[in-house]
mmCIF file of C-alpha atoms and ligand atoms in Angstrom:
data_model
loop_
_atom_site.group_PDB
_atom_site.id
_atom_site.type_symbol
_atom_site.label_atom_id
_atom_site.label_comp_id
_atom_site.label_asym_id
_atom_site.label_seq_id
_atom_site.Cartn_x
_atom_site.Cartn_y
_atom_site.Cartn_z
ATOM 1 C CA MET A 1 0.008 0.000 -0.002
ATOM 2 C CA SER A 2 1.205 3.507 -0.807
ATOM 3 C CA GLU A 3 0.098 5.489 2.210
ATOM 4 C CA PRO A 4 -0.840 3.554 5.375
ATOM 5 C CA TYR A 5 -4.563 3.089 5.938
ATOM 6 C CA ARG A 6 -5.933 5.146 8.828
ATOM 7 C CA VAL A 7 -8.366 3.334 11.089
ATOM 8 C CA ILE A 8 -10.392 4.606 14.046
ATOM 9 C CA VAL A 9 -11.680 2.094 16.602
ATOM 10 C CA ILE A 10 -14.506 3.046 18.932
ATOM 11 C CA GLU A 11 -14.806 0.367 21.573
ATOM 12 C CA ASP A 12 -15.368 0.664 25.323
ATOM 13 C CA ASP A 13 -13.767 -2.715 26.058
ATOM 14 C CA PRO A 14 -10.031 -1.980 26.308
ATOM 15 C CA ASP A 15 -9.020 -5.591 25.625
ATOM 16 C CA VAL A 16 -10.929 -5.717 22.321
ATOM 17 C CA ALA A 17 -9.607 -2.276 21.315
ATOM 18 C CA PHE A 18 -6.031 -3.351 22.090
ATOM 19 C CA TYR A 19 -6.433 -6.568 20.118
ATOM 20 C CA ILE A 20 -7.722 -4.764 17.019
ATOM 21 C CA LYS A 21 -5.025 -2.126 17.232
ATOM 22 C CA THR A 22 -2.309 -4.781 17.533
ATOM 23 C CA VAL A 23 -3.545 -6.836 14.554
ATOM 24 C CA LEU A 24 -4.004 -3.850 12.253
ATOM 25 C CA THR A 25 -0.801 -2.059 13.277
ATOM 26 C CA LYS A 26 1.157 -5.191 12.287
ATOM 27 C CA GLN A 27 -0.380 -4.796 8.841
ATOM 28 C CA GLY A 28 1.001 -1.259 8.595
ATOM 29 C CA CYS A 29 -2.229 0.587 9.433
ATOM 30 C CA ILE A 30 -2.272 3.690 11.625
ATOM 31 C CA VAL A 31 -4.821 2.927 14.335
ATOM 32 C CA GLN A 32 -6.395 5.297 16.877
ATOM 33 C CA THR A 33 -8.601 3.795 19.561
ATOM 34 C CA PHE A 34 -11.295 5.633 21.540
ATOM 35 C CA HIS A 35 -13.006 4.184 24.565
ATOM 36 C CA ASP A 36 -15.455 7.080 24.721
ATOM 37 C CA PRO A 37 -17.738 7.427 21.681
ATOM 38 C CA ALA A 38 -18.192 11.132 22.563
ATOM 39 C CA PHE A 39 -14.896 11.713 20.725
ATOM 40 C CA ALA A 40 -16.112 10.116 17.491
ATOM 41 C CA GLN A 41 -16.743 13.342 15.582
ATOM 42 C CA GLN A 42 -13.608 15.098 16.783
ATOM 43 C CA ALA A 43 -11.616 12.020 15.856
ATOM 44 C CA MET A 44 -13.123 12.020 12.354
ATOM 45 C CA ARG A 45 -12.010 15.620 11.780
ATOM 46 C CA LEU A 46 -8.587 15.053 13.256
ATOM 47 C CA TYR A 47 -7.581 11.728 11.699
ATOM 48 C CA GLU A 48 -9.675 11.526 8.499
ATOM 49 C CA PRO A 49 -9.823 7.738 8.691
ATOM 50 C CA ASP A 50 -10.260 5.334 5.776
ATOM 51 C CA VAL A 51 -12.290 2.969 7.967
ATOM 52 C CA VAL A 52 -14.130 3.280 11.274
ATOM 53 C CA ILE A 53 -14.686 0.213 13.467
ATOM 54 C CA THR A 54 -17.276 0.533 16.204
ATOM 55 C CA ASP A 55 -18.813 -1.652 18.841
ATOM 56 C CA ILE A 56 -22.598 -2.060 18.492
ATOM 57 C CA GLU A 57 -23.395 -1.295 22.109
ATOM 58 C CA MET A 58 -21.619 1.127 24.421
ATOM 59 C CA PRO A 59 -22.740 3.100 27.456
ATOM 60 C CA GLY A 60 -24.993 5.935 26.350
ATOM 61 C CA ILE A 61 -24.711 5.326 22.614
ATOM 62 C CA THR A 62 -25.258 2.617 20.023
ATOM 63 C CA GLY A 63 -23.097 1.713 17.064
ATOM 64 C CA ILE A 64 -25.953 2.909 14.879
ATOM 65 C CA GLN A 65 -25.664 6.400 16.356
ATOM 66 C CA VAL A 66 -21.936 6.244 15.850
ATOM 67 C CA ILE A 67 -22.492 5.574 12.125
ATOM 68 C CA GLU A 68 -24.627 8.716 11.907
ATOM 69 C CA LEU A 69 -22.042 10.838 13.735
ATOM 70 C CA VAL A 70 -19.246 9.542 11.532
ATOM 71 C CA ARG A 71 -21.100 10.090 8.249
ATOM 72 C CA ALA A 72 -22.188 13.548 9.301
ATOM 73 C CA VAL A 73 -18.533 14.568 9.313
ATOM 74 C CA ARG A 74 -17.320 12.570 6.319
ATOM 75 C CA PRO A 75 -20.065 11.079 4.145
ATOM 76 C CA GLY A 76 -19.165 7.732 2.583
ATOM 77 C CA THR A 77 -16.661 6.695 5.251
ATOM 78 C CA PRO A 78 -16.851 2.887 5.615
ATOM 79 C CA VAL A 79 -18.051 1.723 9.039
ATOM 80 C CA VAL A 80 -17.569 -1.786 10.427
ATOM 81 C CA VAL A 81 -19.874 -2.775 13.282
ATOM 82 C CA MET A 82 -18.768 -5.364 15.839
ATOM 83 C CA THR A 83 -21.259 -7.483 17.703
ATOM 84 C CA ALA A 84 -20.688 -9.762 20.658
ATOM 85 C CA HIS A 85 -23.289 -12.239 19.479
ATOM 86 C CA VAL A 86 -25.187 -12.728 16.264
ATOM 87 C CA SER A 87 -28.487 -10.923 16.678
ATOM 88 C CA VAL A 88 -30.950 -10.495 13.880
ATOM 89 C CA ASP A 89 -32.331 -7.287 15.439
ATOM 90 C CA TYR A 90 -28.906 -5.670 15.493
ATOM 91 C CA ALA A 91 -28.152 -6.804 11.972
ATOM 92 C CA VAL A 92 -31.380 -5.353 10.584
ATOM 93 C CA GLU A 93 -30.902 -2.103 12.470
ATOM 94 C CA ALA A 94 -27.268 -1.729 11.406
ATOM 95 C CA LEU A 95 -28.105 -2.524 7.799
ATOM 96 C CA ARG A 96 -30.737 0.138 7.814
ATOM 97 C CA ALA A 97 -28.129 2.606 9.049
ATOM 98 C CA ASN A 98 -25.845 1.485 6.217
ATOM 99 C CA ALA A 99 -23.096 -0.261 8.089
ATOM 100 C CA ASP A 100 -20.619 -1.591 5.571
ATOM 101 C CA GLU A 101 -19.696 -4.789 7.365
ATOM 102 C CA PHE A 102 -20.326 -6.826 10.526
ATOM 103 C CA LEU A 103 -17.805 -8.733 12.517
ATOM 104 C CA THR A 104 -18.822 -11.089 15.298
ATOM 105 C CA LYS A 105 -16.615 -11.271 18.365
ATOM 106 C CA PRO A 106 -14.261 -12.954 18.914
ATOM 107 C CA ILE A 107 -12.996 -11.667 15.572
ATOM 108 C CA PRO A 108 -10.457 -13.846 13.760
ATOM 109 C CA SER A 109 -7.494 -11.652 12.812
ATOM 110 C CA ALA A 110 -7.616 -12.807 9.182
ATOM 111 C CA ASP A 111 -11.239 -11.605 8.852
ATOM 112 C CA LEU A 112 -10.410 -8.289 10.466
ATOM 113 C CA ILE A 113 -7.506 -7.643 8.133
ATOM 114 C CA ALA A 114 -9.446 -8.730 5.040
ATOM 115 C CA VAL A 115 -12.464 -6.529 5.797
ATOM 116 C CA VAL A 116 -10.478 -3.419 6.753
ATOM 117 C CA THR A 117 -8.124 -3.689 3.770
ATOM 118 C CA ARG A 118 -10.985 -4.156 1.314
ATOM 119 C CA LEU A 119 -13.095 -1.286 2.632
ATOM 120 C CA ALA A 120 -10.149 1.121 2.948
ATOM 121 C CA ASP A 121 -9.025 0.283 -0.566
ATOM 122 C CA GLU A 122 -12.515 0.779 -2.030
ATOM 123 C CA PHE A 123 -12.924 4.083 -0.176
ATOM 124 C CA ARG A 124 -9.577 5.420 -1.392
ATOM 125 C CA ARG A 125 -10.281 4.409 -4.984
ATOM 126 C CA ALA A 126 -13.753 5.982 -4.905
ATOM 127 C CA LYS A 127 -12.299 9.207 -3.505
ATOM 128 C CA ALA A 128 -9.512 9.268 -6.073
ATOM 129 C CA SER A 129 -12.012 9.024 -8.926
ATOM 130 C CA MET A 130 -14.098 11.895 -7.547
ATOM 131 C CA PRO A 131 -13.593 15.573 -8.276
ATOM 132 C CA ASP A 132 -12.203 17.647 -5.401
ATOM 133 C CA PRO A 133 -14.883 18.645 -2.951
ATOM 134 C CA GLU A 134 -16.313 22.124 -3.352
ATOM 135 C CA VAL A 135 -15.810 24.856 -0.789
ATOM 136 C CA VAL A 136 -19.165 26.523 -0.407
ATOM 137 C CA LEU A 137 -19.714 29.967 1.124
ATOM 138 C CA ALA A 138 -23.266 31.123 1.851
ATOM 139 C CA ILE A 139 -23.469 34.822 2.797
ATOM 140 C CA GLY A 140 -26.383 36.426 4.642
ATOM 141 C CA ALA A 141 -27.092 39.711 6.360
ATOM 142 C CA HIS A 142 -28.868 38.197 9.374
ATOM 143 C CA PRO A 143 -28.980 34.858 11.196
ATOM 144 C CA ASP A 144 -31.440 32.574 9.294
ATOM 145 C CA ASP A 145 -31.216 34.331 5.887
ATOM 146 C CA VAL A 146 -29.036 31.588 4.443
ATOM 147 C CA GLU A 147 -31.140 28.728 5.830
ATOM 148 C CA LEU A 148 -34.318 30.250 4.354
ATOM 149 C CA GLY A 149 -32.721 30.833 0.963
ATOM 150 C CA VAL A 150 -30.451 27.824 0.366
ATOM 151 C CA GLY A 151 -30.861 25.555 3.412
ATOM 152 C CA GLY A 152 -31.733 22.568 1.187
ATOM 153 C CA ILE A 153 -28.919 23.226 -1.289
ATOM 154 C CA LEU A 154 -26.381 23.531 1.552
ATOM 155 C CA LEU A 155 -27.579 20.211 2.991
ATOM 156 C CA GLY A 156 -27.050 18.718 -0.451
ATOM 157 C CA HIS A 157 -23.503 20.019 -0.522
ATOM 158 C CA ARG A 158 -22.840 18.529 2.914
ATOM 159 C CA SER A 159 -24.167 15.160 1.877
ATOM 160 C CA ALA A 160 -21.829 15.257 -1.156
ATOM 161 C CA GLY A 161 -18.880 15.860 1.165
ATOM 162 C CA ASP A 162 -18.411 19.535 0.307
ATOM 163 C CA ALA A 163 -17.212 21.979 2.947
ATOM 164 C CA VAL A 164 -19.873 24.512 3.835
ATOM 165 C CA HIS A 165 -19.221 27.919 5.422
ATOM 166 C CA ILE A 166 -21.817 30.461 6.468
ATOM 167 C CA LEU A 167 -20.912 34.123 6.772
ATOM 168 C CA THR A 168 -23.525 36.113 8.685
ATOM 169 C CA LEU A 169 -22.770 39.802 8.806
ATOM 170 C CA SER A 170 -25.016 40.940 11.679
ATOM 171 C CA ARG A 171 -26.413 39.323 14.779
ATOM 172 C CA GLY A 172 -29.943 40.431 14.045
ATOM 173 C CA GLY A 173 -30.498 42.919 16.868
ATOM 174 C CA LYS A 174 -33.597 44.344 15.154
ATOM 175 C CA GLY A 175 -35.366 41.020 14.903
ATOM 176 C CA GLY A 176 -34.766 39.815 18.443
ATOM 177 C CA GLN A 177 -32.253 39.527 21.269
ATOM 178 C CA VAL A 178 -28.721 39.385 19.964
ATOM 179 C CA SER A 179 -27.557 36.711 22.422
ATOM 180 C CA GLU A 180 -30.513 34.498 21.567
ATOM 181 C CA ARG A 181 -30.136 34.910 17.817
ATOM 182 C CA GLN A 182 -26.429 34.249 18.061
ATOM 183 C CA THR A 183 -27.032 30.954 19.863
ATOM 184 C CA GLU A 184 -29.673 29.973 17.300
ATOM 185 C CA ALA A 185 -27.216 30.694 14.492
ATOM 186 C CA PHE A 186 -24.608 28.359 15.982
ATOM 187 C CA VAL A 187 -27.136 25.610 16.684
ATOM 188 C CA SER A 188 -28.369 25.708 13.084
ATOM 189 C CA ALA A 189 -24.816 25.723 11.648
ATOM 190 C CA GLU A 190 -23.958 22.738 13.823
ATOM 191 C CA MET A 191 -27.030 20.861 12.573
ATOM 192 C CA LEU A 192 -25.946 21.586 9.029
ATOM 193 C CA GLY A 193 -22.355 20.628 9.625
ATOM 194 C CA ALA A 194 -21.237 24.094 8.499
ATOM 195 C CA ARG A 195 -18.675 26.471 9.924
ATOM 196 C CA LEU A 196 -20.233 29.778 10.979
ATOM 197 C CA HIS A 197 -18.356 33.045 10.559
ATOM 198 C CA LEU A 198 -20.434 35.467 12.601
ATOM 199 C CA GLU A 199 -19.764 39.202 12.254
ATOM 200 C CA ASP A 200 -21.300 42.056 14.184
ATOM 201 C CA LEU A 201 -22.379 44.832 11.816
ATOM 202 C CA PRO A 202 -25.322 46.968 12.992
ATOM 203 C CA ASP A 203 -28.621 45.364 11.950
ATOM 204 C CA SER A 204 -30.541 47.510 9.378
ATOM 205 C CA GLU A 205 -27.499 49.698 8.817
ATOM 206 C CA ILE A 206 -25.230 47.396 6.833
ATOM 207 C CA ALA A 207 -23.238 49.392 4.292
ATOM 208 C CA GLU A 208 -22.636 48.224 0.730
ATOM 209 C CA ASN A 209 -19.018 49.377 0.881
ATOM 210 C CA GLU A 210 -16.732 49.313 3.932
ATOM 211 C CA PRO A 211 -16.532 47.599 6.362
ATOM 212 C CA THR A 212 -18.848 44.998 4.745
ATOM 213 C CA LEU A 213 -16.580 44.539 1.736
ATOM 214 C CA SER A 214 -13.473 43.835 3.844
ATOM 215 C CA LEU A 215 -15.304 41.431 6.125
ATOM 216 C CA ILE A 216 -16.437 39.331 3.155
ATOM 217 C CA ALA A 217 -13.048 39.616 1.421
ATOM 218 C CA LYS A 218 -11.326 38.370 4.587
ATOM 219 C CA VAL A 219 -13.405 35.139 4.682
ATOM 220 C CA VAL A 220 -13.000 34.659 0.919
ATOM 221 C CA ALA A 221 -9.213 34.929 1.258
ATOM 222 C CA GLU A 222 -9.177 32.512 4.187
ATOM 223 C CA ILE A 223 -11.374 29.707 2.821
ATOM 224 C CA ARG A 224 -11.076 30.262 -0.979
ATOM 225 C CA PRO A 225 -14.636 29.271 -1.869
ATOM 226 C CA THR A 226 -15.440 27.674 -5.237
ATOM 227 C CA ILE A 227 -19.216 28.301 -4.912
ATOM 228 C CA VAL A 228 -20.916 31.329 -3.335
ATOM 229 C CA TYR A 229 -24.594 31.933 -2.506
ATOM 230 C CA VAL A 230 -25.754 35.414 -1.518
ATOM 231 C CA HIS A 231 -28.798 37.674 -1.339
ATOM 232 C CA SER A 232 -30.389 38.944 -4.513
ATOM 233 C CA ASP A 233 -30.389 42.621 -5.445
ATOM 234 C CA HIS A 234 -34.156 42.237 -5.936
ATOM 235 C CA ASP A 235 -34.974 42.513 -2.286
ATOM 236 C CA MET A 236 -36.863 45.070 -0.227
ATOM 237 C CA HIS A 237 -34.473 44.832 2.717
ATOM 238 C CA GLN A 238 -31.635 47.332 2.409
ATOM 239 C CA ASP A 239 -29.250 45.095 4.389
ATOM 240 C CA HIS A 240 -29.830 42.290 1.894
ATOM 241 C CA ARG A 241 -29.124 44.595 -1.093
ATOM 242 C CA ALA A 242 -26.028 45.993 0.569
ATOM 243 C CA VAL A 243 -24.652 42.512 1.262
ATOM 244 C CA HIS A 244 -25.432 41.501 -2.316
ATOM 245 C CA LYS A 245 -23.457 44.429 -3.717
ATOM 246 C CA ALA A 246 -20.493 44.019 -1.401
ATOM 247 C CA ALA A 247 -20.385 40.251 -1.940
ATOM 248 C CA LEU A 248 -20.361 40.549 -5.728
ATOM 249 C CA LEU A 249 -17.266 42.709 -5.503
ATOM 250 C CA ALA A 250 -15.531 40.560 -2.888
ATOM 251 C CA THR A 251 -16.189 37.289 -4.751
ATOM 252 C CA ARG A 252 -15.360 38.383 -8.270
ATOM 253 C CA ALA A 253 -12.691 35.677 -8.578
ATOM 254 C CA VAL A 254 -15.038 32.864 -7.495
ATOM 255 C CA ARG A 255 -16.076 30.387 -10.180
ATOM 256 C CA SER A 256 -19.739 30.138 -9.298
ATOM 257 C CA VAL A 257 -21.881 32.847 -7.668
ATOM 258 C CA SER A 258 -25.672 32.812 -7.391
ATOM 259 C CA CYS A 259 -28.400 34.641 -5.504
ATOM 260 C CA TYR A 260 -31.092 33.140 -3.355
ATOM 261 C CA GLN A 261 -34.628 34.152 -2.493
ATOM 262 C CA SER A 262 -35.616 35.799 0.797
ATOM 263 C CA PRO A 263 -39.043 36.395 2.294
ATOM 264 C CA SER A 264 -38.412 40.068 1.393
ATOM 265 C CA SER A 265 -37.543 39.376 -2.274
ATOM 266 C CA THR A 266 -39.470 41.522 -4.741
ATOM 267 C CA VAL A 267 -41.368 40.351 -7.844
ATOM 268 C CA ASP A 268 -38.243 41.255 -9.809
ATOM 269 C CA PHE A 269 -36.482 38.242 -8.312
ATOM 270 C CA ARG A 270 -36.104 36.178 -11.450
ATOM 271 C CA PRO A 271 -34.424 32.814 -10.874
ATOM 272 C CA ASN A 272 -32.947 30.811 -13.735
ATOM 273 C CA ARG A 273 -31.827 27.698 -11.890
ATOM 274 C CA PHE A 274 -34.008 25.429 -9.756
ATOM 275 C CA VAL A 275 -32.217 22.924 -7.571
ATOM 276 C CA ALA A 276 -34.196 19.894 -6.400
ATOM 277 C CA ILE A 277 -34.079 19.532 -2.624
ATOM 278 C CA ASP A 278 -36.709 16.774 -2.115
ATOM 279 C CA GLU A 279 -34.570 14.667 0.212
ATOM 280 C CA PHE A 280 -33.415 17.694 2.216
ATOM 281 C CA LEU A 281 -36.690 19.603 2.645
ATOM 282 C CA ASP A 282 -37.571 18.179 6.084
ATOM 283 C CA LYS A 283 -34.130 18.935 7.408
ATOM 284 C CA LYS A 284 -34.224 22.418 5.864
ATOM 285 C CA ILE A 285 -37.400 23.139 7.814
ATOM 286 C CA GLN A 286 -35.603 22.006 10.990
ATOM 287 C CA LEU A 287 -32.672 24.313 10.217
ATOM 288 C CA VAL A 288 -34.956 27.299 9.673
ATOM 289 C CA GLN A 289 -36.965 26.514 12.793
ATOM 290 C CA ALA A 290 -33.785 26.221 14.860
ATOM 291 C CA HIS A 291 -34.104 30.033 14.788
ATOM 292 C CA LYS A 292 -36.802 29.747 17.456
ATOM 293 C CA SER A 293 -37.075 33.470 18.180
ATOM 294 C CA GLN A 294 -38.091 34.052 14.550
ATOM 295 C CA VAL A 295 -40.607 31.234 14.306
ATOM 296 C CA ALA A 296 -42.808 33.102 16.794
ATOM 297 C CA VAL A 297 -42.845 36.337 14.768
ATOM 298 C CA SER A 298 -42.511 35.311 11.135
ATOM 299 C CA ARG A 299 -44.880 33.546 8.765
ATOM 300 C CA ALA A 300 -41.947 32.737 6.495
ATOM 301 C CA HIS A 301 -40.574 30.317 9.083
ATOM 302 C CA THR A 302 -43.616 28.042 9.216
ATOM 303 C CA SER A 303 -43.443 24.571 7.697
ATOM 304 C CA ASP A 304 -46.382 25.455 5.469
ATOM 305 C CA ALA A 305 -44.689 28.494 3.977
ATOM 306 C CA LEU A 306 -41.400 26.667 3.386
ATOM 307 C CA LEU A 307 -43.145 23.678 1.857
ATOM 308 C CA ALA A 308 -45.349 25.819 -0.375
ATOM 309 C CA ALA A 309 -42.416 27.829 -1.717
ATOM 310 C CA ALA A 310 -40.396 24.687 -2.461
ATOM 311 C CA ARG A 311 -43.393 23.064 -4.196
ATOM 312 C CA TYR A 312 -44.093 26.194 -6.204
ATOM 313 C CA TRP A 313 -40.566 26.479 -7.596
ATOM 314 C CA SER A 314 -40.456 22.776 -8.401
ATOM 315 C CA ARG A 315 -42.733 23.409 -11.383
ATOM 316 C CA PHE A 316 -39.633 24.810 -13.114
ATOM 317 C CA GLY A 317 -37.236 22.121 -11.946
ATOM 318 C CA ASP A 318 -36.997 18.426 -11.193
ATOM 319 C CA GLY A 319 -38.638 16.654 -8.288
ATOM 320 C CA GLU A 320 -41.265 18.033 -5.969
ATOM 321 C CA ALA A 321 -39.303 20.648 -4.032
ATOM 322 C CA CYS A 322 -36.849 23.200 -5.363
ATOM 323 C CA GLU A 323 -34.853 26.195 -4.255
ATOM 324 C CA PRO A 324 -34.550 28.940 -6.903
ATOM 325 C CA LEU A 325 -31.333 30.744 -7.797
ATOM 326 C CA GLU A 326 -30.434 33.718 -9.933
ATOM 327 C CA ILE A 327 -27.103 32.821 -11.518
ATOM 328 C CA VAL A 328 -24.604 35.647 -11.489
ATOM 329 C CA ARG A 329 -21.694 33.632 -12.754
ATOM 330 C CA ASP A 330 -21.155 29.932 -13.314
ATOM 331 C CA SER A 331 -18.135 28.601 -15.105
ATOM 332 C CA GLY A 332 -18.557 25.037 -13.898
ATOM 333 C CA ASP A 333 -21.021 22.321 -13.040
ATOM 334 C CA LEU A 334 -22.934 23.216 -9.924
ATOM 335 C CA SER A 335 -24.633 19.882 -9.421
ATOM 336 C CA PHE A 336 -23.730 18.312 -6.115
ATOM 337 C CA GLY A 337 -25.090 14.874 -7.053
ATOM 338 C CA SER A 338 -22.075 14.061 -9.204
ATOM 339 C CA ALA A 339 -19.625 14.363 -6.314
ATOM 340 C CA ASP A 340 -21.363 11.910 -4.055
ATOM 341 C CA VAL A 341 -18.754 9.475 -2.828
ATOM 342 C CA ALA A 342 -21.352 7.517 -0.876
ATOM 343 C CA LEU A 343 -23.408 6.869 -4.013
ATOM 344 C CA ALA A 344 -20.389 5.853 -6.051
ATOM 345 C CA LEU A 345 -19.345 3.413 -3.357
ATOM 346 C CA LYS A 346 -22.787 1.926 -3.181
ATOM 347 C CA ALA A 347 -22.825 1.345 -6.928
ATOM 348 C CA HIS A 348 -19.355 -0.180 -6.765
ATOM 349 C CA ARG A 349 -20.392 -2.588 -3.998
ATOM 350 C CA GLN A 350 -23.592 -3.547 -5.752
ATOM 351 C CA ALA A 351 -21.584 -4.416 -8.831
ATOM 352 C CA GLN A 352 -19.230 -6.500 -6.720
ATOM 353 C CA ALA A 353 -22.093 -8.236 -4.960
ATOM 354 C CA SER A 354 -23.740 -9.203 -8.243
ATOM 355 C CA GLN A 355 -20.411 -10.590 -9.504
ATOM 356 C CA LEU A 356 -20.071 -12.683 -6.350
ATOM 357 C CA SER A 357 -23.578 -14.059 -6.609
ATOM 358 C CA GLN A 358 -22.980 -15.318 -10.163
HETATM 359 ZN ZN1 LIG B 1 -32.297 39.105 6.551
#
């Protein structure tokens, strides 16, 4: 193997963890063991493993929940679930959660090595054949603007393994308590798996030149986005228009820039791309409603309103729910479906399985 496979083991039994680490280290793998599943997500970010091995049952958490935590950080990462005894219930549950493989304890070392090597190899090959992940920057004037406009699209990017950043330029003092809105913004970004850059410009007085321009330019220089979403110019809210103008200047070197709809968009908002968000609509509604202080005062935050808008725009696009975009600039393919490592892996495994069964 060219570069050693990186493996994370989540197992509360130190003897089992030690055994797995010993066997795989002898094969040249780099193995990190964690007795406390609470570190699963941090470990994913830190070690970027090729395979995760988890126990099915640990105090306070199940292996199924571990799969979800792992995939939220890096979609497509292979997960091996270990069980102490063969149980049909566990197997069905783990399969539903898309575990890649089961191993029944005590695990013969040859099986362990074979499974880990195969999954790591498949994962690396699938990644190598994929385009580089996008770096997405969604810019909004106030907390919740981005979720309302492109919440579904951002969830799509996350599920394709793209990095998502949110830049929010004010803390929304006019629409509620700053401390409350700030907390809501972080909760929502966490749910999305996005990094939040939260600035503190005065709500309702955001300027279209400085300091707005420099704040956006600073984030652009730091993260080098390949795709940007921002407010439309066709919007009644002056903050939204100001952010639109500043962002267009600050992102002029970015390959793809488009504008999203807000509850304050005017009839001049004229989208020319409609992105299907069917599988992300429920989660989008949760993201929007994580801004609890706004749900109480805004009709735009109700499930009905979000659902109706997505249904309406779908008449121009595919599927039954769409988010509309005005394209400012697009010198590349914006579709996130093509970069889905998880899907590619699934297809690869299905092909293998059908070969085996012949
Ligand atoms: Zn706003």
